[in-house]
Coordinates of C-alpha atoms in Angstrom, one line a residue:
Chain A
D1 CA -82.0 -152.9 147.6
A2 CA -84.8 -155.5 146.3
G3 CA -83.2 -159.3 145.6
V4 CA -85.0 -161.4 143.1
T5 CA -88.4 -161.8 142.7
Q6 CA -91.0 -164.6 142.1
S7 CA -94.8 -165.1 141.6
P8 CA -96.6 -167.0 142.7
T9 CA -95.2 -168.7 145.7
H10 CA -97.5 -171.6 144.7
L11 CA -99.0 -173.1 141.8
I12 CA -101.4 -175.9 141.8
K13 CA -102.3 -177.0 138.2
T14 CA -103.4 -180.2 136.6
R15 CA -102.1 -182.7 133.9
G16 CA -102.2 -181.0 130.5
Q17 CA -102.9 -177.4 131.3
Q18 CA -100.3 -174.3 130.7
V19 CA -98.6 -172.6 133.3
T20 CA -96.4 -168.9 133.6
L21 CA -94.5 -168.2 136.1
R22 CA -92.7 -164.7 136.2
C23 CA -89.0 -163.9 138.0
S24 CA -87.9 -159.8 138.4
P25 CA -84.3 -159.9 138.8
K26 CA -82.1 -158.1 141.3
S27 CA -81.9 -154.5 140.5
G28 CA -78.9 -153.8 138.2
H29 CA -79.1 -157.4 136.6
D30 CA -79.4 -158.1 133.0
T31 CA -79.5 -161.8 133.0
V32 CA -82.2 -164.4 134.2
S33 CA -81.5 -168.0 134.3
W34 CA -84.3 -170.6 135.3
Y35 CA -83.7 -174.0 136.8
Q36 CA -86.4 -176.5 138.0
Q37 CA -85.2 -178.6 141.6
A38 CA -87.2 -181.4 141.6
L39 CA -87.7 -182.8 145.4
G40 CA -84.5 -184.4 146.9
Q41 CA -82.1 -183.0 144.3
G42 CA -79.7 -180.4 142.6
P43 CA -81.5 -177.8 140.7
Q44 CA -81.1 -178.0 137.2
F45 CA -81.0 -175.8 134.6
I46 CA -83.7 -174.7 131.7
F47 CA -82.2 -171.6 130.0
Q48 CA -81.2 -168.7 130.4
Y49 CA -81.9 -165.0 128.9
Y50 CA -80.0 -162.0 127.9
E51 CA -80.7 -158.9 125.8
E52 CA -84.5 -160.6 125.6
E53 CA -82.6 -163.7 123.6
E54 CA -82.1 -167.3 124.8
R55 CA -78.7 -167.3 125.4
Q56 CA -78.0 -171.2 126.1
R57 CA -80.5 -174.3 127.4
G58 CA -80.6 -177.2 129.4
N59 CA -81.7 -180.4 128.4
F60 CA -85.5 -179.8 128.6
P61 CA -88.1 -180.0 125.9
D62 CA -89.5 -177.6 124.2
R63 CA -92.5 -177.7 126.4
F64 CA -90.6 -175.6 128.5
S65 CA -90.1 -172.1 127.2
G66 CA -89.6 -168.5 128.5
H67 CA -89.4 -164.8 127.5
Q68 CA -87.6 -161.5 128.3
F69 CA -89.1 -158.2 128.5
P70 CA -87.5 -155.0 128.1
N71 CA -86.8 -154.5 131.6
Y72 CA -85.3 -157.6 132.1
S73 CA -87.6 -159.1 134.4
S74 CA -88.5 -163.2 132.6
E75 CA -92.1 -166.1 132.1
L76 CA -90.9 -169.4 131.9
N77 CA -93.6 -171.1 130.5
V78 CA -94.9 -174.9 130.6
N79 CA -97.2 -176.4 128.0
A80 CA -98.8 -179.9 128.5
L81 CA -97.8 -180.3 132.1
L82 CA -96.7 -183.9 133.4
L83 CA -96.8 -185.3 137.2
G84 CA -93.0 -184.5 136.2
D85 CA -92.9 -180.7 136.4
S86 CA -93.9 -181.2 140.0
A87 CA -90.8 -179.1 141.7
L88 CA -89.8 -175.7 142.7
Y89 CA -88.6 -173.4 140.4
L90 CA -86.1 -171.2 140.6
C91 CA -85.0 -167.9 139.1
A92 CA -81.3 -166.9 139.0
S93 CA -80.7 -163.0 137.9
S94 CA -76.9 -161.8 137.2
W95 CA -75.1 -159.4 136.0
T96 CA -73.4 -160.3 132.5
S97 CA -72.6 -157.1 130.7
G98 CA -70.5 -155.8 134.3
G99 CA -68.8 -159.5 134.1
A100 CA -70.2 -160.8 136.9
A101 CA -70.5 -164.7 137.4
E102 CA -72.0 -165.0 140.4
Q103 CA -76.2 -165.7 140.7
F104 CA -78.5 -164.5 143.0
F105 CA -81.4 -166.7 143.6
G106 CA -85.3 -165.8 144.0
P107 CA -87.0 -167.8 146.9
G108 CA -88.7 -169.8 143.9
T109 CA -92.1 -171.0 142.7
R110 CA -94.1 -174.1 143.8
L111 CA -95.8 -176.2 141.2
T112 CA -97.4 -179.3 142.0
V113 CA -99.3 -181.0 139.1
L114 CA -102.0 -183.3 139.8
Chain B
A1 CA -69.6 -181.9 130.1
Q2 CA -69.6 -180.1 133.6
S3 CA -70.4 -182.1 136.6
V4 CA -70.3 -182.0 140.4
T5 CA -70.0 -184.8 143.0
Q6 CA -71.1 -184.2 146.6
P7 CA -70.5 -187.8 148.3
D8 CA -72.1 -187.4 151.7
I9 CA -76.1 -186.9 151.6
H10 CA -76.4 -186.4 154.8
I11 CA -74.0 -185.5 157.2
T12 CA -74.6 -184.7 161.7
V13 CA -72.7 -182.5 163.6
S14 CA -72.8 -181.4 167.2
E15 CA -72.8 -177.6 167.9
G16 CA -69.8 -175.8 168.6
A17 CA -68.1 -178.8 166.0
S18 CA -65.9 -178.4 163.0
L19 CA -67.9 -178.8 159.6
E20 CA -66.1 -180.0 156.4
L21 CA -68.4 -180.6 153.4
R22 CA -66.8 -182.5 150.6
C23 CA -67.3 -181.7 146.8
N24 CA -65.4 -182.6 143.4
Y25 CA -65.7 -181.4 140.8
S26 CA -65.6 -182.4 136.6
Y27 CA -64.1 -179.8 133.9
G28 CA -61.9 -179.3 131.5
A29 CA -60.9 -175.4 131.9
T30 CA -60.3 -173.7 135.3
P31 CA -63.6 -173.9 136.5
Y32 CA -65.9 -170.9 138.2
L33 CA -67.1 -172.8 141.9
F34 CA -70.0 -172.0 144.5
W35 CA -71.5 -172.6 147.3
Y36 CA -75.1 -172.0 148.3
V37 CA -77.5 -172.9 150.8
Q38 CA -80.6 -173.5 150.8
S39 CA -82.9 -173.7 153.7
P40 CA -86.3 -175.5 154.0
G41 CA -89.1 -173.9 151.1
Q42 CA -86.5 -171.5 150.2
G43 CA -84.5 -170.3 147.5
L44 CA -80.6 -170.7 147.3
Q45 CA -78.3 -168.3 148.9
L46 CA -74.6 -167.8 147.8
L47 CA -72.2 -168.5 150.9
L48 CA -69.0 -168.4 148.3
K49 CA -67.4 -168.0 144.7
Y50 CA -63.9 -169.3 143.4
F51 CA -63.1 -167.7 140.5
S52 CA -59.0 -167.0 140.5
G53 CA -56.1 -166.2 142.3
D54 CA -56.1 -167.2 146.2
T55 CA -57.3 -170.9 146.8
L56 CA -58.6 -170.3 150.4
V57 CA -61.5 -168.3 149.8
Q58 CA -63.6 -166.4 152.6
G59 CA -67.3 -166.4 152.8
I60 CA -70.7 -165.6 154.6
K61 CA -71.2 -166.7 158.0
G62 CA -67.9 -167.8 158.7
F63 CA -67.8 -170.4 155.8
E64 CA -64.4 -170.6 153.7
A65 CA -63.8 -173.1 151.1
E66 CA -60.8 -173.9 149.4
F67 CA -60.1 -174.9 146.0
K68 CA -57.7 -177.9 144.9
R69 CA -56.9 -178.4 141.5
S70 CA -55.0 -181.7 141.6
Q71 CA -58.2 -183.0 143.3
S72 CA -60.4 -181.7 141.8
S73 CA -62.1 -180.7 144.5
F74 CA -63.6 -177.9 146.4
N75 CA -64.2 -178.5 150.2
L76 CA -66.1 -176.5 152.7
R77 CA -65.6 -175.7 155.5
K78 CA -66.6 -174.0 159.0
P79 CA -64.4 -174.4 162.2
S80 CA -67.3 -173.9 164.8
V81 CA -71.2 -174.9 163.5
H82 CA -74.4 -173.4 164.9
W83 CA -77.8 -174.7 164.9
S84 CA -78.5 -172.5 162.3
D85 CA -76.4 -173.6 160.3
A86 CA -78.8 -176.5 159.5
A87 CA -79.9 -176.4 155.9
E88 CA -79.3 -178.0 152.5
Y89 CA -75.7 -177.6 151.2
F90 CA -74.9 -177.1 147.1
C91 CA -71.8 -177.3 145.3
A92 CA -71.4 -175.8 142.1
V93 CA -69.8 -175.2 139.2
G94 CA -69.9 -172.8 136.2
A95 CA -68.0 -172.8 133.3
E96 CA -67.5 -168.8 132.1
Y97 CA -69.3 -165.8 132.9
G98 CA -72.9 -165.7 133.6
N99 CA -73.1 -169.6 132.1
K100 CA -75.5 -171.7 133.6
L101 CA -74.3 -173.6 136.5
V102 CA -74.0 -177.3 137.4
F103 CA -74.9 -178.0 141.0
G104 CA -74.4 -181.2 142.8
A105 CA -77.2 -183.3 144.1
G106 CA -76.4 -181.6 147.6
T107 CA -75.5 -182.2 151.6
I108 CA -78.0 -182.2 154.6
L109 CA -76.4 -180.9 157.5
R110 CA -77.9 -181.6 160.6
V111 CA -76.7 -180.2 164.0
K112 CA -77.2 -182.0 166.8
S113 CA -77.2 -179.7 170.4

């Protein structure tokens, strides 16, 4: 049973560019959440997708957007990259329809903005 | 709003010694509480969770945590630490099923031989 997978593993971009990160949830899971973890900090909630809709959003600007596909996989898009967007981006999946609260995390995508 | 405080940024313990990592949360209702562990450059692995019922919960790798509502705490414990336990530990609180998690800043555990 594959866990949560994310691609790419590492990414280097320059300021002003756009980036797309991808996430495949754990088998049987229907909900995907995205978190940003800056160096030396705990993860910060960006948003959550369920039934292809954004269900909840954290305190992040509109430059951060996402999408969930019918197969439950998800993308995180960040436009107009800033140096401060450099971080580890974590995807987590859970099973909302099954009433399960725990979230399972992928290995993350390390984004460096130069 | 939910919040989590992990008062200790770094903790160093000797291998074989006992461990307690502190976590205090702020939330108006009964929280869903979690402990995760993160090795360098890796994602987060769930150690244990508390939703309701018995306030002492057992997790993987010999860890346990106790929920104390009166102290708004959910401290993580292990009776005997192994060198492989060296990692960063995060406490998190969630509001309801599948809802967002709010994390503490983490505690870095170092194990000395």
